[in-house]
Amino acid sequence: MRDVDRWVRDHVRRLLDAVREAGPDAVAPIVQAGHPVLRSVAVPFDGQVDDAELHELLGVMQRTMRAAPGVGLAAPQIGLPVALAVVEDPGPGDDEIARVRERPAVAYRVLVNPRYAPEGDDVVAFYEGCLSVEGYQAVVARPRRVRLTGADETGRALDEVLTGWPARIAQHETDHLHGTLYLDRADPRSLSATDAWGAHWGTEPVPRAAARALGFGLPDGTPDDTAPQR
């Protein structure tokens, strides 16, 4: 085993020991912006821990994501420099937002060593937040459709095209594995605290009022609130 793989294994085992000691339903602490692990390139997962340990780690990640709550969690967000992420989105609970943002429910899934590449030229911009940047949100322009590759937790290869919000989640979590936070891609004038004003901007299906009030632009591909996506 390479030194870097032994290092990853030891980090994982220490975290699992701490969670076990805290109780059967314990979650992991989520590290915040400023922690060096969030700015590091994650080590590809290559069997550094055995199947039982991987299963336990993914269970911790799932519980932590749900408790936060969030729609995705990358291993660096709990201090582990390894290329694993979990995603799950129950949907926004608002039919209009779901339609405009192309945000269907996404069942729980695991991404191992994921990568993405844009499919087509469409770029759309919406507010995003992050469990590792508490209290803020900002508008991020991202490709509307991406090709996601990698594997799942069983080793089965992934090669699929995602559209809309599922594509956004995959991009956000995969970026974490390359030391990139959503703020690195955000329009800085859109940055909003998640207080009353920020919460107001975040409820817009498309952040057009926020763009006018805060003085930032939206890409041409960003949908109109009333226009169906194709």
PDB file of C-alpha atoms in Angstrom:
ATOM      1  CA  MET A   1       0.000   0.000   0.000  1.00  0.00           C
ATOM      2  CA  ARG A   2       1.320   3.436  -0.931  1.00  0.00           C
ATOM      3  CA  ASP A   3       1.955   5.954   1.819  1.00  0.00           C
ATOM      4  CA  VAL A   4      -0.882   8.171   0.571  1.00  0.00           C
ATOM      5  CA  ASP A   5      -3.321   5.244   0.621  1.00  0.00           C
ATOM      6  CA  ARG A   6      -2.251   4.284   4.148  1.00  0.00           C
ATOM      7  CA  TRP A   7      -2.784   7.910   5.136  1.00  0.00           C
ATOM      8  CA  VAL A   8      -6.322   7.876   3.689  1.00  0.00           C
ATOM      9  CA  ARG A   9      -7.105   4.561   5.404  1.00  0.00           C
ATOM     10  CA  ASP A  10      -5.938   5.889   8.760  1.00  0.00           C
ATOM     11  CA  HIS A  11      -8.020   9.079   8.369  1.00  0.00           C
ATOM     12  CA  VAL A  12     -11.125   7.029   7.575  1.00  0.00           C
ATOM     13  CA  ARG A  13     -10.585   4.677  10.513  1.00  0.00           C
ATOM     14  CA  ARG A  14     -10.092   7.528  12.960  1.00  0.00           C
ATOM     15  CA  LEU A  15     -13.323   9.155  11.838  1.00  0.00           C
ATOM     16  CA  LEU A  16     -15.249   5.878  12.074  1.00  0.00           C
ATOM     17  CA  ASP A  17     -13.880   5.251  15.559  1.00  0.00           C
ATOM     18  CA  ALA A  18     -15.011   8.711  16.670  1.00  0.00           C
ATOM     19  CA  VAL A  19     -18.501   8.255  15.210  1.00  0.00           C
ATOM     20  CA  ARG A  20     -18.899   4.808  16.782  1.00  0.00           C
ATOM     21  CA  GLU A  21     -17.935   6.222  20.155  1.00  0.00           C
ATOM     22  CA  ALA A  22     -20.560   8.962  19.773  1.00  0.00           C
ATOM     23  CA  GLY A  23     -23.391   6.471  19.229  1.00  0.00           C
ATOM     24  CA  PRO A  24     -25.087   4.302  16.590  1.00  0.00           C
ATOM     25  CA  ASP A  25     -26.874   7.180  14.881  1.00  0.00           C
ATOM     26  CA  ALA A  26     -24.104   9.762  15.231  1.00  0.00           C
ATOM     27  CA  VAL A  27     -23.093  12.014  12.381  1.00  0.00           C
ATOM     28  CA  ALA A  28     -19.724  13.450  11.420  1.00  0.00           C
ATOM     29  CA  PRO A  29     -18.800  17.115  11.944  1.00  0.00           C
ATOM     30  CA  ILE A  30     -18.940  19.120   8.705  1.00  0.00           C
ATOM     31  CA  VAL A  31     -15.825  21.202   8.197  1.00  0.00           C
ATOM     32  CA  GLN A  32     -16.192  24.820   7.106  1.00  0.00           C
ATOM     33  CA  ALA A  33     -14.480  27.010   4.497  1.00  0.00           C
ATOM     34  CA  GLY A  34     -10.954  27.721   5.633  1.00  0.00           C
ATOM     35  CA  HIS A  35     -10.182  24.089   6.418  1.00  0.00           C
ATOM     36  CA  PRO A  36      -7.283  22.978   4.172  1.00  0.00           C
ATOM     37  CA  VAL A  37      -8.995  19.711   3.200  1.00  0.00           C
ATOM     38  CA  LEU A  38     -11.589  21.721   1.255  1.00  0.00           C
ATOM     39  CA  ARG A  39      -8.802  23.151  -0.901  1.00  0.00           C
ATOM     40  CA  SER A  40      -7.015  19.858  -1.544  1.00  0.00           C
ATOM     41  CA  VAL A  41      -7.426  17.478  -4.474  1.00  0.00           C
ATOM     42  CA  ALA A  42      -8.932  14.286  -3.081  1.00  0.00           C
ATOM     43  CA  VAL A  43      -7.089  11.005  -3.427  1.00  0.00           C
ATOM     44  CA  PRO A  44      -8.929   8.632  -5.807  1.00  0.00           C
ATOM     45  CA  PHE A  45     -10.672   5.835  -3.955  1.00  0.00           C
ATOM     46  CA  ASP A  46      -8.895   2.577  -4.747  1.00  0.00           C
ATOM     47  CA  GLY A  47      -9.802   0.144  -1.999  1.00  0.00           C
ATOM     48  CA  GLN A  48      -7.935   1.929   0.790  1.00  0.00           C
ATOM     49  CA  VAL A  49     -10.524   0.486   3.193  1.00  0.00           C
ATOM     50  CA  ASP A  50     -12.331  -2.828   3.002  1.00  0.00           C
ATOM     51  CA  ASP A  51     -15.953  -3.264   1.918  1.00  0.00           C
ATOM     52  CA  ALA A  52     -17.305  -3.235   5.472  1.00  0.00           C
ATOM     53  CA  GLU A  53     -15.486  -0.011   6.330  1.00  0.00           C
ATOM     54  CA  LEU A  54     -16.607   1.601   3.073  1.00  0.00           C
ATOM     55  CA  HIS A  55     -20.208   0.630   3.801  1.00  0.00           C
ATOM     56  CA  GLU A  56     -19.948   2.096   7.288  1.00  0.00           C
ATOM     57  CA  LEU A  57     -18.347   5.294   5.996  1.00  0.00           C
ATOM     58  CA  LEU A  58     -21.044   5.777   3.370  1.00  0.00           C
ATOM     59  CA  GLY A  59     -23.684   5.268   6.067  1.00  0.00           C
ATOM     60  CA  VAL A  60     -22.079   8.030   8.125  1.00  0.00           C
ATOM     61  CA  MET A  61     -22.003  10.309   5.086  1.00  0.00           C
ATOM     62  CA  GLN A  62     -25.655   9.600   4.301  1.00  0.00           C
ATOM     63  CA  ARG A  63     -26.768  10.309   7.880  1.00  0.00           C
ATOM     64  CA  THR A  64     -24.687  13.473   8.004  1.00  0.00           C
ATOM     65  CA  MET A  65     -26.108  14.745   4.700  1.00  0.00           C
ATOM     66  CA  ARG A  66     -29.682  14.066   5.782  1.00  0.00           C
ATOM     67  CA  ALA A  67     -29.246  15.568   9.246  1.00  0.00           C
ATOM     68  CA  ALA A  68     -27.717  18.802   7.915  1.00  0.00           C
ATOM     69  CA  PRO A  69     -29.938  18.722   5.769  1.00  0.00           C
ATOM     70  CA  GLY A  70     -28.378  18.833   2.320  1.00  0.00           C
ATOM     71  CA  VAL A  71     -28.709  17.273  -1.120  1.00  0.00           C
ATOM     72  CA  GLY A  72     -25.092  16.132  -1.355  1.00  0.00           C
ATOM     73  CA  LEU A  73     -21.989  15.599   0.721  1.00  0.00           C
ATOM     74  CA  ALA A  74     -18.419  14.992  -0.410  1.00  0.00           C
ATOM     75  CA  ALA A  75     -15.910  13.192   1.805  1.00  0.00           C
ATOM     76  CA  PRO A  76     -13.670  16.286   2.153  1.00  0.00           C
ATOM     77  CA  GLN A  77     -16.587  18.016   3.868  1.00  0.00           C
ATOM     78  CA  ILE A  78     -16.160  15.635   6.798  1.00  0.00           C
ATOM     79  CA  GLY A  79     -12.398  16.008   6.709  1.00  0.00           C
ATOM     80  CA  LEU A  80     -11.564  12.994   4.526  1.00  0.00           C
ATOM     81  CA  PRO A  81      -9.343  13.629   1.483  1.00  0.00           C
ATOM     82  CA  VAL A  82     -10.778  10.826  -0.648  1.00  0.00           C
ATOM     83  CA  ALA A  83     -12.896  10.994  -3.823  1.00  0.00           C
ATOM     84  CA  LEU A  84     -16.287   9.858  -2.529  1.00  0.00           C
ATOM     85  CA  ALA A  85     -19.603  11.683  -2.489  1.00  0.00           C
ATOM     86  CA  VAL A  86     -23.229  10.924  -1.709  1.00  0.00           C
ATOM     87  CA  VAL A  87     -26.263  12.692  -3.167  1.00  0.00           C
ATOM     88  CA  GLU A  88     -29.992  12.650  -2.505  1.00  0.00           C
ATOM     89  CA  ASP A  89     -32.604  15.285  -3.268  1.00  0.00           C
ATOM     90  CA  PRO A  90     -36.251  14.985  -2.226  1.00  0.00           C
ATOM     91  CA  GLY A  91     -37.079  17.900  -4.549  1.00  0.00           C
ATOM     92  CA  PRO A  92     -38.029  21.483  -3.701  1.00  0.00           C
ATOM     93  CA  GLY A  93     -41.618  20.823  -2.663  1.00  0.00           C
ATOM     94  CA  ASP A  94     -42.827  23.503  -5.075  1.00  0.00           C
ATOM     95  CA  ASP A  95     -44.039  22.462  -8.526  1.00  0.00           C
ATOM     96  CA  GLU A  96     -43.112  25.763 -10.182  1.00  0.00           C
ATOM     97  CA  ILE A  97     -39.567  25.757  -8.808  1.00  0.00           C
ATOM     98  CA  ALA A  98     -39.200  22.090  -9.724  1.00  0.00           C
ATOM     99  CA  ARG A  99     -40.288  22.833 -13.302  1.00  0.00           C
ATOM    100  CA  VAL A 100     -38.181  25.928 -13.888  1.00  0.00           C
ATOM    101  CA  ARG A 101     -35.052  24.582 -12.235  1.00  0.00           C
ATOM    102  CA  GLU A 102     -35.553  21.109 -13.719  1.00  0.00           C
ATOM    103  CA  ARG A 103     -35.347  19.681 -10.232  1.00  0.00           C
ATOM    104  CA  PRO A 104     -36.862  16.197  -9.904  1.00  0.00           C
ATOM    105  CA  ALA A 105     -36.379  14.081  -6.809  1.00  0.00           C
ATOM    106  CA  VAL A 106     -33.054  12.229  -6.868  1.00  0.00           C
ATOM    107  CA  ALA A 107     -32.786   8.911  -5.061  1.00  0.00           C
ATOM    108  CA  TYR A 108     -29.825   8.311  -2.770  1.00  0.00           C
ATOM    109  CA  ARG A 109     -26.713   7.349  -4.676  1.00  0.00           C
ATOM    110  CA  VAL A 110     -22.955   7.144  -4.228  1.00  0.00           C
ATOM    111  CA  LEU A 111     -20.348   8.666  -6.535  1.00  0.00           C
ATOM    112  CA  VAL A 112     -16.859   7.148  -6.518  1.00  0.00           C
ATOM    113  CA  ASN A 113     -14.093   9.049  -8.325  1.00  0.00           C
ATOM    114  CA  PRO A 114     -16.639  11.092 -10.294  1.00  0.00           C
ATOM    115  CA  ARG A 115     -15.780  13.407 -13.147  1.00  0.00           C
ATOM    116  CA  TYR A 116     -17.997  15.554 -15.351  1.00  0.00           C
ATOM    117  CA  ALA A 117     -17.814  17.305 -18.692  1.00  0.00           C
ATOM    118  CA  PRO A 118     -20.325  19.735 -20.255  1.00  0.00           C
ATOM    119  CA  GLU A 119     -22.736  18.349 -22.832  1.00  0.00           C
ATOM    120  CA  GLY A 120     -23.841  21.150 -25.146  1.00  0.00           C
ATOM    121  CA  ASP A 121     -23.529  24.891 -24.687  1.00  0.00           C
ATOM    122  CA  ASP A 122     -26.489  25.679 -22.425  1.00  0.00           C
ATOM    123  CA  VAL A 123     -25.508  27.476 -19.215  1.00  0.00           C
ATOM    124  CA  VAL A 124     -28.009  28.305 -16.467  1.00  0.00           C
ATOM    125  CA  ALA A 125     -27.630  30.267 -13.237  1.00  0.00           C
ATOM    126  CA  PHE A 126     -29.351  29.719  -9.899  1.00  0.00           C
ATOM    127  CA  TYR A 127     -28.637  30.287  -6.238  1.00  0.00           C
ATOM    128  CA  GLU A 128     -26.591  27.600  -4.505  1.00  0.00           C
ATOM    129  CA  GLY A 129     -25.541  27.036  -0.929  1.00  0.00           C
ATOM    130  CA  CYS A 130     -23.088  24.675   0.709  1.00  0.00           C
ATOM    131  CA  LEU A 131     -22.957  22.819   4.004  1.00  0.00           C
ATOM    132  CA  SER A 132     -19.312  23.914   4.291  1.00  0.00           C
ATOM    133  CA  VAL A 133     -20.135  27.616   3.798  1.00  0.00           C
ATOM    134  CA  GLU A 134     -22.832  28.080   6.398  1.00  0.00           C
ATOM    135  CA  GLY A 135     -25.058  31.140   6.301  1.00  0.00           C
ATOM    136  CA  TYR A 136     -24.522  32.205   2.689  1.00  0.00           C
ATOM    137  CA  GLN A 137     -25.716  31.529  -0.830  1.00  0.00           C
ATOM    138  CA  ALA A 138     -24.738  32.856  -4.241  1.00  0.00           C
ATOM    139  CA  VAL A 139     -25.680  32.514  -7.895  1.00  0.00           C
ATOM    140  CA  VAL A 140     -23.572  30.065  -9.880  1.00  0.00           C
ATOM    141  CA  ALA A 141     -23.697  29.688 -13.662  1.00  0.00           C
ATOM    142  CA  ARG A 142     -23.174  26.051 -14.610  1.00  0.00           C
ATOM    143  CA  PRO A 143     -23.655  23.835 -17.657  1.00  0.00           C
ATOM    144  CA  ARG A 144     -27.274  22.716 -17.833  1.00  0.00           C
ATOM    145  CA  ARG A 145     -26.289  19.230 -19.021  1.00  0.00           C
ATOM    146  CA  VAL A 146     -23.169  17.218 -18.164  1.00  0.00           C
ATOM    147  CA  ARG A 147     -21.764  13.765 -18.775  1.00  0.00           C
ATOM    148  CA  LEU A 148     -21.000  12.113 -15.443  1.00  0.00           C
ATOM    149  CA  THR A 149     -18.445   9.320 -15.278  1.00  0.00           C
ATOM    150  CA  GLY A 150     -16.953   7.351 -12.420  1.00  0.00           C
ATOM    151  CA  ALA A 151     -18.298   4.412 -10.446  1.00  0.00           C
ATOM    152  CA  ASP A 152     -20.775   3.534  -7.732  1.00  0.00           C
ATOM    153  CA  GLU A 153     -19.975   1.912  -4.401  1.00  0.00           C
ATOM    154  CA  THR A 154     -20.051  -1.584  -5.939  1.00  0.00           C
ATOM    155  CA  GLY A 155     -17.484  -0.661  -8.569  1.00  0.00           C
ATOM    156  CA  ARG A 156     -20.031  -0.500 -11.382  1.00  0.00           C
ATOM    157  CA  ALA A 157     -18.960   2.055 -13.964  1.00  0.00           C
ATOM    158  CA  LEU A 158     -21.059   5.209 -14.379  1.00  0.00           C
ATOM    159  CA  ASP A 159     -21.402   6.973 -17.717  1.00  0.00           C
ATOM    160  CA  GLU A 160     -24.581   9.000 -17.989  1.00  0.00           C
ATOM    161  CA  VAL A 161     -25.888  12.393 -19.011  1.00  0.00           C
ATOM    162  CA  LEU A 162     -27.566  14.504 -16.322  1.00  0.00           C
ATOM    163  CA  THR A 163     -29.745  17.544 -16.959  1.00  0.00           C
ATOM    164  CA  GLY A 164     -30.950  20.366 -14.745  1.00  0.00           C
ATOM    165  CA  TRP A 165     -30.598  20.222 -10.973  1.00  0.00           C
ATOM    166  CA  PRO A 166     -29.204  16.663 -10.852  1.00  0.00           C
ATOM    167  CA  ALA A 167     -26.404  17.926 -13.116  1.00  0.00           C
ATOM    168  CA  ARG A 168     -25.855  20.892 -10.782  1.00  0.00           C
ATOM    169  CA  ILE A 169     -25.593  18.653  -7.721  1.00  0.00           C
ATOM    170  CA  ALA A 170     -23.112  16.354  -9.454  1.00  0.00           C
ATOM    171  CA  GLN A 171     -20.986  19.340 -10.478  1.00  0.00           C
ATOM    172  CA  HIS A 172     -21.060  20.876  -6.997  1.00  0.00           C
ATOM    173  CA  GLU A 173     -20.034  17.642  -5.240  1.00  0.00           C
ATOM    174  CA  THR A 174     -17.408  16.711  -7.826  1.00  0.00           C
ATOM    175  CA  ASP A 175     -15.910  20.191  -7.518  1.00  0.00           C
ATOM    176  CA  HIS A 176     -15.392  19.507  -3.807  1.00  0.00           C
ATOM    177  CA  LEU A 177     -13.144  16.596  -4.764  1.00  0.00           C
ATOM    178  CA  HIS A 178     -10.905  18.972  -6.706  1.00  0.00           C
ATOM    179  CA  GLY A 179     -10.586  21.603  -3.978  1.00  0.00           C
ATOM    180  CA  THR A 180     -13.194  23.921  -5.496  1.00  0.00           C
ATOM    181  CA  LEU A 181     -16.016  25.587  -3.558  1.00  0.00           C
ATOM    182  CA  TYR A 182     -19.138  26.910  -5.238  1.00  0.00           C
ATOM    183  CA  LEU A 183     -18.034  30.426  -4.255  1.00  0.00           C
ATOM    184  CA  ASP A 184     -15.107  30.076  -6.659  1.00  0.00           C
ATOM    185  CA  ARG A 185     -17.623  29.883  -9.514  1.00  0.00           C
ATOM    186  CA  ALA A 186     -20.238  32.300  -8.126  1.00  0.00           C
ATOM    187  CA  ASP A 187     -21.011  35.866  -9.152  1.00  0.00           C
ATOM    188  CA  PRO A 188     -19.702  37.790  -6.123  1.00  0.00           C
ATOM    189  CA  ARG A 189     -22.407  40.473  -6.357  1.00  0.00           C
ATOM    190  CA  SER A 190     -25.054  37.805  -5.810  1.00  0.00           C
ATOM    191  CA  LEU A 191     -23.618  36.694  -2.469  1.00  0.00           C
ATOM    192  CA  SER A 192     -26.368  36.813   0.145  1.00  0.00           C
ATOM    193  CA  ALA A 193     -26.625  35.842   3.775  1.00  0.00           C
ATOM    194  CA  THR A 194     -29.397  33.359   4.425  1.00  0.00           C
ATOM    195  CA  ASP A 195     -31.318  35.894   6.525  1.00  0.00           C
ATOM    196  CA  ALA A 196     -34.677  37.387   5.549  1.00  0.00           C
ATOM    197  CA  TRP A 197     -33.412  39.046   2.355  1.00  0.00           C
ATOM    198  CA  GLY A 198     -31.286  36.103   1.331  1.00  0.00           C
ATOM    199  CA  ALA A 199     -34.114  33.673   1.957  1.00  0.00           C
ATOM    200  CA  HIS A 200     -36.339  35.872  -0.202  1.00  0.00           C
ATOM    201  CA  TRP A 201     -33.920  35.755  -3.137  1.00  0.00           C
ATOM    202  CA  GLY A 202     -33.539  32.004  -2.771  1.00  0.00           C
ATOM    203  CA  THR A 203     -37.270  31.401  -3.213  1.00  0.00           C
ATOM    204  CA  GLU A 204     -37.344  32.885  -6.724  1.00  0.00           C
ATOM    205  CA  PRO A 205     -37.600  30.136  -9.341  1.00  0.00           C
ATOM    206  CA  VAL A 206     -35.055  32.172 -11.364  1.00  0.00           C
ATOM    207  CA  PRO A 207     -33.017  34.896  -9.566  1.00  0.00           C
ATOM    208  CA  ARG A 208     -34.095  37.770 -11.826  1.00  0.00           C
ATOM    209  CA  ALA A 209     -35.276  40.144  -9.092  1.00  0.00           C
ATOM    210  CA  ALA A 210     -32.057  39.463  -7.195  1.00  0.00           C
ATOM    211  CA  ALA A 211     -30.038  40.201 -10.332  1.00  0.00           C
ATOM    212  CA  ARG A 212     -31.785  43.558 -10.755  1.00  0.00           C
ATOM    213  CA  ALA A 213     -31.538  44.526  -7.094  1.00  0.00           C
ATOM    214  CA  LEU A 214     -27.967  43.376  -6.493  1.00  0.00           C
ATOM    215  CA  GLY A 215     -26.556  44.299  -9.894  1.00  0.00           C
ATOM    216  CA  PHE A 216     -25.373  41.051 -11.450  1.00  0.00           C
ATOM    217  CA  GLY A 217     -26.085  39.429 -14.801  1.00  0.00           C
ATOM    218  CA  LEU A 218     -27.522  36.073 -15.780  1.00  0.00           C
ATOM    219  CA  PRO A 219     -26.349  33.973 -18.740  1.00  0.00           C
ATOM    220  CA  ASP A 220     -28.506  33.936 -21.849  1.00  0.00           C
ATOM    221  CA  GLY A 221     -29.440  30.300 -21.286  1.00  0.00           C
ATOM    222  CA  THR A 222     -31.081  30.961 -17.909  1.00  0.00           C
ATOM    223  CA  PRO A 223     -34.770  30.130 -18.383  1.00  0.00           C
ATOM    224  CA  ASP A 224     -37.697  32.500 -18.099  1.00  0.00           C
ATOM    225  CA  ASP A 225     -39.970  31.651 -15.199  1.00  0.00           C
ATOM    226  CA  THR A 226     -42.782  30.902 -17.656  1.00  0.00           C
ATOM    227  CA  ALA A 227     -40.810  29.138 -20.415  1.00  0.00           C
ATOM    228  CA  PRO A 228     -40.773  25.346 -20.454  1.00  0.00           C
ATOM    229  CA  GLN A 229     -37.328  23.711 -20.775  1.00  0.00           C
ATOM    230  CA  ARG A 230     -36.605  21.534 -23.776  1.00  0.00           C
TER     231      ARG A 230
END
